CSV table of C-alpha atoms in Angstrom, one decimal:
chain,number,residue,atom,x,y,z
A,1,UNK,CA,159.0,119.3,159.2
A,2,UNK,CA,162.6,120.2,159.7
A,3,UNK,CA,164.0,122.8,162.1
A,4,UNK,CA,160.9,122.7,164.3
A,5,UNK,CA,160.7,123.3,168.0
A,6,UNK,CA,160.8,120.1,170.0
A,7,UNK,CA,158.3,119.7,172.8
A,8,UNK,CA,157.1,116.9,175.0
A,9,UNK,CA,153.4,116.6,175.7
A,10,UNK,CA,151.8,113.7,177.6
A,11,UNK,CA,154.7,111.4,176.9
A,12,UNK,CA,154.8,112.3,173.1
A,13,UNK,CA,158.0,114.0,171.8
A,14,UNK,CA,156.9,116.3,169.0
A,15,UNK,CA,158.8,118.4,166.6
A,16,UNK,CA,156.4,121.3,166.2
A,17,UNK,CA,156.3,122.7,162.6
A,18,UNK,CA,157.0,126.4,162.2
A,19,UNK,CA,155.3,127.1,158.9
A,20,UNK,CA,154.0,130.5,160.1
A,21,UNK,CA,157.3,131.6,161.5
A,22,UNK,CA,159.2,130.6,158.4
A,23,UNK,CA,156.7,132.5,156.2
A,24,UNK,CA,157.3,135.8,157.9
A,25,UNK,CA,160.1,136.9,155.4
A,26,UNK,CA,157.7,136.1,152.6
A,27,UNK,CA,155.0,138.2,154.2
A,28,UNK,CA,157.3,141.1,154.5
A,29,UNK,CA,158.5,140.9,150.9
A,30,UNK,CA,154.9,140.6,149.6
A,31,UNK,CA,153.8,143.6,151.6
A,32,UNK,CA,156.7,145.6,150.2
A,33,UNK,CA,156.0,144.5,146.7
A,34,UNK,CA,152.3,145.4,147.0
A,35,UNK,CA,153.2,148.8,148.4
A,36,UNK,CA,155.6,149.3,145.4
A,37,UNK,CA,152.8,148.4,143.0
A,38,UNK,CA,150.5,151.0,144.6
A,39,UNK,CA,153.3,153.5,144.6
A,40,UNK,CA,153.9,153.0,140.9
A,41,UNK,CA,150.1,153.6,140.3
A,42,UNK,CA,150.2,156.6,142.6
A,43,UNK,CA,147.7,155.0,144.9
A,44,UNK,CA,149.9,154.2,147.9
A,45,UNK,CA,148.2,156.7,150.3
A,46,UNK,CA,144.8,155.3,149.5
A,47,UNK,CA,145.8,151.7,150.3
A,48,UNK,CA,148.6,152.0,152.9
A,49,UNK,CA,149.0,154.3,155.9
A,50,UNK,CA,152.0,153.9,158.2
A,51,UNK,CA,149.8,154.3,161.3
A,52,UNK,CA,147.3,151.6,160.3
A,53,UNK,CA,150.0,149.2,158.9
A,54,UNK,CA,152.0,149.5,162.1
A,55,UNK,CA,148.9,148.7,164.1
A,56,UNK,CA,148.3,145.6,162.0
A,57,UNK,CA,151.9,144.4,162.5
A,58,UNK,CA,151.6,145.2,166.3
A,59,UNK,CA,148.5,143.1,166.5
A,60,UNK,CA,150.3,140.2,164.7
A,61,UNK,CA,153.2,140.5,167.1
A,62,UNK,CA,151.0,140.6,170.2
A,63,UNK,CA,149.1,137.5,168.9
A,64,UNK,CA,152.4,135.6,168.2
A,65,UNK,CA,153.9,136.6,171.6
A,66,UNK,CA,150.8,135.7,173.6
A,67,UNK,CA,150.4,132.5,171.6
A,68,UNK,CA,154.0,131.4,172.3
A,69,UNK,CA,153.7,132.3,176.0
A,70,UNK,CA,150.4,130.5,176.7
A,71,UNK,CA,147.5,130.3,174.2
A,72,UNK,CA,149.1,127.9,171.6
A,73,UNK,CA,150.3,125.6,174.4
A,74,UNK,CA,146.8,125.2,175.7
A,75,UNK,CA,145.5,124.2,172.2
A,76,UNK,CA,148.3,121.7,171.8
A,77,UNK,CA,147.9,120.2,175.2
A,78,UNK,CA,144.2,119.7,174.8
A,79,UNK,CA,144.7,118.1,171.4
A,80,UNK,CA,147.4,115.8,172.6
A,81,UNK,CA,145.5,114.8,175.7
A,82,UNK,CA,142.5,113.7,173.6
A,83,UNK,CA,144.7,112.0,171.1
A,84,UNK,CA,146.6,110.1,173.9
A,85,UNK,CA,143.6,109.0,175.9
A,86,UNK,CA,140.5,108.9,173.8
A,87,UNK,CA,141.5,108.6,170.1
A,88,UNK,CA,139.3,106.0,168.3
A,89,UNK,CA,142.0,105.3,165.7
A,90,UNK,CA,145.6,106.0,165.1
A,91,UNK,CA,145.9,107.3,161.5
A,92,UNK,CA,149.2,107.1,159.7
A,93,UNK,CA,151.2,110.3,159.4
A,94,UNK,CA,152.7,110.1,155.9
A,95,UNK,CA,149.9,108.7,153.7
A,96,UNK,CA,148.7,111.2,151.1
A,97,UNK,CA,145.0,110.5,151.6
A,98,UNK,CA,145.4,111.1,155.3
A,99,UNK,CA,146.9,114.5,154.6
A,100,UNK,CA,144.1,115.3,152.2
A,101,UNK,CA,141.5,114.4,154.8
A,102,UNK,CA,143.3,116.4,157.4
A,103,UNK,CA,143.5,119.4,155.1
A,104,UNK,CA,139.7,119.2,154.6
A,105,UNK,CA,139.0,118.6,158.3
A,106,UNK,CA,141.2,121.6,159.4
A,107,UNK,CA,139.6,123.9,156.8
A,108,UNK,CA,136.0,122.8,157.8
A,109,UNK,CA,136.9,123.3,161.5
A,110,UNK,CA,138.3,126.8,160.7
A,111,UNK,CA,135.0,127.6,159.0
A,112,UNK,CA,133.0,126.8,162.1
A,113,UNK,CA,135.5,128.4,164.5
A,114,UNK,CA,135.4,131.5,162.3
A,115,UNK,CA,131.7,131.5,162.2
A,116,UNK,CA,131.5,131.1,166.0
A,117,UNK,CA,133.8,134.1,166.6
A,118,UNK,CA,131.4,136.3,164.5
A,119,UNK,CA,128.1,135.0,166.0
A,120,UNK,CA,129.0,134.9,169.7
A,121,UNK,CA,130.0,138.1,171.5
A,122,UNK,CA,132.8,136.5,173.5
A,123,UNK,CA,134.1,135.0,170.2
A,124,UNK,CA,133.8,138.4,168.5
A,125,UNK,CA,135.9,140.0,171.3
A,126,UNK,CA,138.7,137.6,170.4
A,127,UNK,CA,138.4,138.1,166.6
A,128,UNK,CA,137.3,141.7,166.1
A,129,UNK,CA,140.9,143.0,166.2
A,130,UNK,CA,141.4,141.3,162.8
A,131,UNK,CA,138.5,143.4,161.4
A,132,UNK,CA,139.4,146.7,163.0
A,133,UNK,CA,141.5,148.1,160.1
A,134,UNK,CA,139.8,150.6,157.8
A,135,UNK,CA,142.3,149.7,155.1
A,136,UNK,CA,142.5,146.4,153.3
A,137,UNK,CA,145.9,145.3,152.2
A,138,UNK,CA,148.4,142.4,152.8
A,139,UNK,CA,149.4,143.9,156.2
A,140,UNK,CA,145.8,143.5,157.3
A,141,UNK,CA,146.4,139.7,157.3
A,142,UNK,CA,148.8,140.1,160.1
A,143,UNK,CA,146.3,142.0,162.3
A,144,UNK,CA,145.2,138.9,164.4
A,145,UNK,CA,143.3,138.6,167.7
A,146,UNK,CA,145.5,137.6,170.5
A,147,UNK,CA,142.7,135.7,172.3
A,148,UNK,CA,141.1,133.8,169.4
A,149,UNK,CA,143.3,130.8,170.1
A,150,UNK,CA,141.4,130.3,173.4
A,151,UNK,CA,138.5,128.8,171.5
A,152,UNK,CA,140.6,126.6,169.2
A,153,UNK,CA,140.3,123.4,171.4
A,154,UNK,CA,136.5,123.5,171.0
A,155,UNK,CA,136.9,123.1,167.2
A,156,UNK,CA,140.1,121.0,167.0
A,157,UNK,CA,139.9,118.2,169.5
A,158,UNK,CA,137.4,116.2,167.4
A,159,UNK,CA,140.2,115.6,164.9
A,160,UNK,CA,142.3,114.1,167.7
A,161,UNK,CA,139.4,111.9,168.6
A,162,UNK,CA,139.4,110.5,165.1
A,163,UNK,CA,143.1,109.8,165.3
A,164,UNK,CA,144.9,112.5,163.2
A,165,UNK,CA,148.4,112.7,164.6
A,166,UNK,CA,149.2,116.0,166.4
A,167,UNK,CA,152.0,116.8,163.9
A,168,UNK,CA,149.8,116.2,160.9
A,169,UNK,CA,147.1,118.4,162.5
A,170,UNK,CA,149.6,121.2,163.4
A,171,UNK,CA,151.2,121.1,159.9
A,172,UNK,CA,147.8,121.6,158.2
A,173,UNK,CA,146.6,124.1,160.7
A,174,UNK,CA,149.6,126.3,160.0
A,175,UNK,CA,149.3,125.8,156.3
A,176,UNK,CA,145.7,126.9,156.5
A,177,UNK,CA,146.7,130.0,158.3
A,178,UNK,CA,149.5,130.9,155.8
A,179,UNK,CA,147.1,130.2,152.9
A,180,UNK,CA,144.9,133.0,153.9
A,181,UNK,CA,147.6,135.7,153.6
A,182,UNK,CA,147.2,136.3,149.9
A,183,UNK,CA,143.4,137.0,150.1
A,184,UNK,CA,143.9,140.3,152.0
A,185,UNK,CA,144.4,142.5,149.0
A,186,UNK,CA,142.6,144.8,146.6
A,187,UNK,CA,145.3,144.2,143.9
A,188,UNK,CA,143.6,141.0,142.7
A,189,UNK,CA,140.1,141.4,141.4
A,190,UNK,CA,138.8,137.9,140.3
A,191,UNK,CA,140.5,134.6,139.6
A,192,UNK,CA,138.1,133.0,137.1
A,193,UNK,CA,136.8,129.5,137.7
A,194,UNK,CA,138.8,129.2,141.0
A,195,UNK,CA,136.2,131.6,142.5
A,196,UNK,CA,133.9,128.6,142.8
A,197,UNK,CA,136.2,126.6,145.0
A,198,UNK,CA,138.9,128.7,146.6
A,199,UNK,CA,138.5,131.5,149.1
A,200,UNK,CA,139.8,134.4,147.0
A,201,UNK,CA,140.5,138.1,147.6
A,202,UNK,CA,137.1,139.0,146.2
A,203,UNK,CA,135.3,136.7,148.6
A,204,UNK,CA,137.3,137.9,151.6
A,205,UNK,CA,136.8,141.6,150.8
A,206,UNK,CA,133.1,140.9,151.3
A,207,UNK,CA,133.9,139.3,154.7
A,208,UNK,CA,135.9,142.3,155.8
A,209,UNK,CA,133.3,144.9,154.7
A,210,UNK,CA,130.9,146.7,157.1
A,211,UNK,CA,128.2,147.1,154.4
A,212,UNK,CA,125.0,145.5,156.0
A,213,UNK,CA,124.5,143.1,153.1
A,214,UNK,CA,128.1,141.8,153.6
A,215,UNK,CA,128.1,141.2,157.3
A,216,UNK,CA,128.6,137.7,158.6
A,217,UNK,CA,129.4,136.3,155.2
A,218,UNK,CA,132.2,134.2,153.6
A,219,UNK,CA,133.8,132.6,156.7
A,220,UNK,CA,136.0,130.3,154.6
A,221,UNK,CA,139.6,129.6,155.3
A,222,UNK,CA,141.2,128.1,152.2
A,223,UNK,CA,138.0,126.7,150.4
A,224,UNK,CA,134.8,128.7,149.8
A,225,UNK,CA,132.8,125.5,149.4
A,226,UNK,CA,131.9,125.5,153.1
A,227,UNK,CA,130.1,128.9,152.7
A,228,UNK,CA,128.3,127.6,149.6
A,229,UNK,CA,127.3,124.5,151.5
A,230,UNK,CA,126.1,126.1,154.7
A,231,UNK,CA,124.4,129.2,153.3
A,232,UNK,CA,126.8,132.0,154.2
A,233,UNK,CA,128.2,132.8,150.8
A,234,UNK,CA,127.9,136.3,149.3
A,235,UNK,CA,129.3,137.5,146.0
A,236,UNK,CA,131.2,140.8,145.8
A,237,UNK,CA,128.8,143.3,144.2
A,238,UNK,CA,129.0,146.8,145.6
A,239,UNK,CA,132.4,148.2,146.6
A,240,UNK,CA,133.2,147.3,150.2
A,241,UNK,CA,133.8,149.7,153.0
A,242,UNK,CA,136.2,148.1,155.5
A,243,UNK,CA,136.4,148.1,159.3
A,244,UNK,CA,134.0,147.6,162.2
A,245,UNK,CA,130.4,148.9,162.2
A,246,UNK,CA,131.5,151.1,165.1
A,247,UNK,CA,135.2,152.0,164.3
A,248,UNK,CA,137.6,151.8,167.2
A,249,UNK,CA,139.2,155.1,166.5
A,250,UNK,CA,142.5,154.0,168.1
A,251,UNK,CA,146.0,152.7,167.3
A,252,UNK,CA,146.6,151.5,170.9
A,253,UNK,CA,147.4,147.8,170.7
A,254,UNK,CA,145.8,147.1,174.1
A,255,UNK,CA,142.5,148.8,173.0
A,256,UNK,CA,142.6,147.1,169.6
A,257,UNK,CA,143.0,143.7,171.3
A,258,UNK,CA,140.9,144.0,174.4
A,259,UNK,CA,138.6,147.0,173.9
A,260,UNK,CA,135.5,145.1,172.9
A,261,UNK,CA,136.1,142.5,175.6
A,262,UNK,CA,136.1,145.2,178.2
A,263,UNK,CA,133.0,146.7,176.7
A,264,UNK,CA,130.9,143.5,176.8
A,265,UNK,CA,132.1,142.5,180.3
A,266,UNK,CA,131.2,146.0,181.5
A,267,UNK,CA,127.8,145.8,179.8
A,268,UNK,CA,127.1,142.3,181.3
A,269,UNK,CA,127.9,143.6,184.8
A,270,UNK,CA,125.6,146.5,184.4
A,271,UNK,CA,122.5,144.5,183.3
A,272,UNK,CA,120.0,143.5,186.0
A,273,UNK,CA,119.0,139.9,184.9
A,274,UNK,CA,121.0,136.8,184.2
A,275,UNK,CA,119.3,136.3,180.8
A,276,UNK,CA,120.5,139.8,179.7
A,277,UNK,CA,124.0,139.1,181.0
A,278,UNK,CA,124.0,135.8,179.1
A,279,UNK,CA,123.0,137.7,175.9
A,280,UNK,CA,125.7,140.3,176.4
A,281,UNK,CA,128.4,137.6,176.5
A,282,UNK,CA,127.1,134.7,174.3
A,283,UNK,CA,124.5,136.1,171.9
A,284,UNK,CA,125.4,137.6,168.6
A,285,UNK,CA,127.0,141.0,168.7
A,286,UNK,CA,124.1,142.1,166.5
A,287,UNK,CA,121.7,141.3,169.4
A,288,UNK,CA,120.6,144.0,171.9
A,289,UNK,CA,121.1,142.1,175.3
A,290,UNK,CA,118.4,144.2,177.0
A,291,UNK,CA,115.5,142.9,175.0
A,292,UNK,CA,116.9,140.4,172.5
A,293,UNK,CA,116.1,142.6,169.4
A,294,UNK,CA,118.5,143.1,166.6
A,295,UNK,CA,120.5,146.4,166.4
A,296,UNK,CA,119.9,148.4,163.3
A,297,UNK,CA,123.0,148.4,161.1
A,298,UNK,CA,123.5,151.8,159.4
A,299,UNK,CA,124.8,152.0,155.8
A,300,UNK,CA,128.4,153.2,155.7
A,301,UNK,CA,129.4,156.2,153.7
A,302,UNK,CA,130.4,155.7,150.1
A,303,UNK,CA,134.0,154.5,149.8
A,304,UNK,CA,135.1,157.9,148.4
A,305,UNK,CA,133.5,159.7,151.3
A,306,UNK,CA,134.9,157.6,154.2
A,307,UNK,CA,137.1,159.6,156.6
A,308,UNK,CA,139.5,157.2,158.1
A,309,UNK,CA,140.9,157.6,161.7
A,310,UNK,CA,144.3,159.3,161.7
A,311,UNK,CA,144.9,162.3,163.9
A,312,UNK,CA,147.2,165.0,162.7
A,313,UNK,CA,150.4,165.0,164.8
A,314,UNK,CA,153.5,167.3,164.9
A,315,UNK,CA,156.4,166.6,162.4
A,316,UNK,CA,158.7,165.5,165.2
A,317,UNK,CA,156.2,163.0,166.4
A,318,UNK,CA,155.6,161.7,162.9
A,319,UNK,CA,159.4,161.1,162.6
A,320,UNK,CA,159.4,159.4,166.0
A,321,UNK,CA,156.5,157.2,165.0
A,322,UNK,CA,158.2,156.2,161.7
A,323,UNK,CA,161.4,155.3,163.6
A,324,UNK,CA,159.4,153.3,166.1
A,325,UNK,CA,157.8,151.5,163.2
A,326,UNK,CA,161.2,150.9,161.7
A,327,UNK,CA,162.6,149.4,164.9
A,328,UNK,CA,159.5,147.2,165.3
A,329,UNK,CA,159.7,145.9,161.7
A,330,UNK,CA,163.5,145.3,161.6
A,331,UNK,CA,164.2,144.2,165.2
A,332,UNK,CA,161.0,142.8,166.6
A,333,UNK,CA,159.7,140.7,163.7
A,334,UNK,CA,162.7,138.4,163.9
A,335,UNK,CA,161.6,137.7,167.5
A,336,UNK,CA,158.7,135.7,166.1
A,337,UNK,CA,161.2,133.3,164.4
A,338,UNK,CA,163.7,133.1,167.3
A,339,UNK,CA,164.0,130.2,169.8
A,340,UNK,CA,164.7,131.3,173.3
A,341,UNK,CA,164.0,130.3,177.0
A,342,UNK,CA,160.6,131.1,178.4
A,343,UNK,CA,162.0,133.8,180.7
A,344,UNK,CA,163.7,135.5,177.8
A,345,UNK,CA,160.6,135.3,175.7
A,346,UNK,CA,158.6,136.9,178.5
A,347,UNK,CA,161.1,139.7,178.9
A,348,UNK,CA,161.3,140.4,175.2
A,349,UNK,CA,157.5,140.4,174.9
A,350,UNK,CA,157.1,142.9,177.7
A,351,UNK,CA,159.8,145.1,176.2
A,352,UNK,CA,158.4,145.2,172.7
A,353,UNK,CA,154.8,145.5,174.0
A,354,UNK,CA,155.9,148.8,175.7
A,355,UNK,CA,157.3,150.0,172.4
A,356,UNK,CA,154.0,149.1,170.6
A,357,UNK,CA,152.0,150.9,173.3
A,358,UNK,CA,154.0,154.0,172.9
A,359,UNK,CA,153.9,153.8,169.1
A,360,UNK,CA,150.1,153.5,169.2
A,361,UNK,CA,149.9,156.5,171.4
A,362,UNK,CA,152.3,158.4,169.1
A,363,UNK,CA,150.2,157.8,166.0
A,364,UNK,CA,147.0,158.4,168.0
A,365,UNK,CA,148.2,161.8,168.9
A,366,UNK,CA,148.1,161.4,172.7
A,367,UNK,CA,151.6,160.1,173.8
A,368,UNK,CA,152.6,163.4,175.2
A,369,UNK,CA,149.6,163.6,177.4
A,370,UNK,CA,150.7,160.5,179.4
A,371,UNK,CA,153.5,161.2,181.9
A,372,UNK,CA,153.7,157.5,182.7
A,373,UNK,CA,154.3,156.5,179.0
A,374,UNK,CA,156.8,159.3,178.5
A,375,UNK,CA,158.8,158.2,181.5
A,376,UNK,CA,158.7,154.5,180.5
A,377,UNK,CA,159.7,155.2,176.9
A,378,UNK,CA,162.6,157.4,178.0
A,379,UNK,CA,163.8,154.7,180.4
A,380,UNK,CA,163.4,152.1,177.7
A,381,UNK,CA,165.4,154.1,175.2
A,382,UNK,CA,168.2,154.8,177.7
A,383,UNK,CA,168.5,151.1,178.5
A,384,UNK,CA,168.4,150.0,174.9
A,385,UNK,CA,171.0,152.5,173.9
A,386,UNK,CA,173.3,151.4,176.7
A,387,UNK,CA,172.6,147.6,176.5
A,388,UNK,CA,171.6,146.8,172.9
A,389,UNK,CA,172.9,143.2,173.1
A,390,UNK,CA,170.5,142.2,175.9
A,391,UNK,CA,167.4,143.6,174.1
A,392,UNK,CA,168.1,142.6,170.5
A,393,UNK,CA,171.1,140.4,169.6
A,394,UNK,CA,171.2,137.8,172.4
A,395,UNK,CA,168.6,135.4,170.9
A,396,UNK,CA,167.2,137.1,167.8
A,397,UNK,CA,170.2,137.7,165.5
A,398,UNK,CA,173.1,135.4,164.6
A,399,UNK,CA,176.4,136.1,166.4
A,400,UNK,CA,178.1,136.9,163.1
A,401,UNK,CA,176.1,140.1,162.5
A,402,UNK,CA,176.1,141.5,166.1
A,403,UNK,CA,178.9,143.9,165.1
A,404,UNK,CA,176.5,145.8,162.8
A,405,UNK,CA,173.2,145.1,164.6
A,406,UNK,CA,174.2,146.5,168.0
A,407,UNK,CA,175.5,149.9,166.7
A,408,UNK,CA,172.6,150.2,164.4
A,409,UNK,CA,170.1,149.6,167.2
A,410,UNK,CA,172.0,152.1,169.4
A,411,UNK,CA,171.9,154.7,166.7
A,412,UNK,CA,168.2,154.3,166.2
A,413,UNK,CA,167.4,154.3,169.9
A,414,UNK,CA,169.6,157.4,170.4
A,415,UNK,CA,167.8,159.1,167.5
A,416,UNK,CA,164.4,158.4,169.1
A,417,UNK,CA,165.7,159.5,172.5
A,418,UNK,CA,166.8,162.9,170.9
A,419,UNK,CA,163.4,163.3,169.2
A,420,UNK,CA,161.5,162.6,172.5
A,421,UNK,CA,163.7,165.1,174.4
A,422,UNK,CA,163.4,167.7,171.6
A,423,UNK,CA,159.6,167.4,171.5
A,424,UNK,CA,159.4,167.8,175.3
A,425,UNK,CA,161.6,170.9,175.0
A,426,UNK,CA,159.3,172.4,172.4
A,427,UNK,CA,156.3,171.8,174.7
A,428,UNK,CA,158.2,173.4,177.6
A,429,UNK,CA,158.9,176.5,175.5
A,430,UNK,CA,155.3,176.8,174.3
A,431,UNK,CA,153.7,176.6,177.8
A,432,UNK,CA,154.6,180.2,178.9
A,433,UNK,CA,153.2,181.6,175.7
A,434,UNK,CA,150.0,179.7,176.3
A,435,UNK,CA,149.7,181.1,179.8
A,436,UNK,CA,150.2,184.7,178.5
A,437,UNK,CA,147.4,184.2,176.1
């Protein structure tokens, strides 16, 4: 693969493919096209909401940032260590049948990894962010769990033992990830005979549903054959209702990513016996850790009766949230594709994570109730207005377009700063009236 990032692991110099990073522009264009189709059908508000879509994009950015900082490196190091020290064979890299076998091996591994993350509470803590959206559209594909990669070595290193070269494995692993983007849509109903072999939008809608009959079904990545073979296949019959059995009711990226993990750890610490603690962490999320019985899963409302989470917020805050989303989409997404030193990556990640936290609080309707967030966001906006090159252009955009990127980023940051100050002024004026009442 050309234009990959070169790394050295256990004496092997590897050019890591960047299939996912290079696919980001395609993802963005596809989301815009799907939105245009729904707009033409006058169904846009039913399928796309800015608050939910921004949360999906935030989750994807958090997953990519954390992956680049540490998680992906652990998976690659584990794979390369097994390949270097214990590989039974050394399979060639460029033979077509090796690539076919690797494609099947990666897809089968994904099935079992995916199944594990649904049937073990700790696994579910890493994967549940992907299922937390109450909408189902192409942006949902970007809503990934930041911690899911922690479990990858458990399901990948057997391929290293058989001798699949790390680059062959990484290439097909990333292809497998990208191939699952198109199935996150309601625009495509059925695809004929391909339904028997491929994982399709219809099959994956079942997987994302919280209808009791659809839970823990259709774990496939690219091929649905694994579900048919291992007894977890379910045809799409009744209309799905999307999201978690217990909706998270939040757009905060930290709560989306780590809320369930915090819940099960707290539950495990509160239980009196080790058996109960073990169940809380490692049994299925459907199991009551106290006595080992199964929770009763309620039927969700009819799709037309579902009330999705989305607090009403003042017009000024709506404008602020939309600007924050614009900044995230235009300026932060290129960060995923940029090459930079580790220290710069860490700085950028912290900076954008602060913006995402504030944006989640804005759409959630409680940003103004947090003095700490208000202070940090005002400070961030002042710094990014004064020093746009440091926060945006230095590594992310080509030098040739800095002349337009910097003023544009300054203008948007200044606009957000004015909106923040205006909203705070409105609140200050309203307080005396409230006291008189």
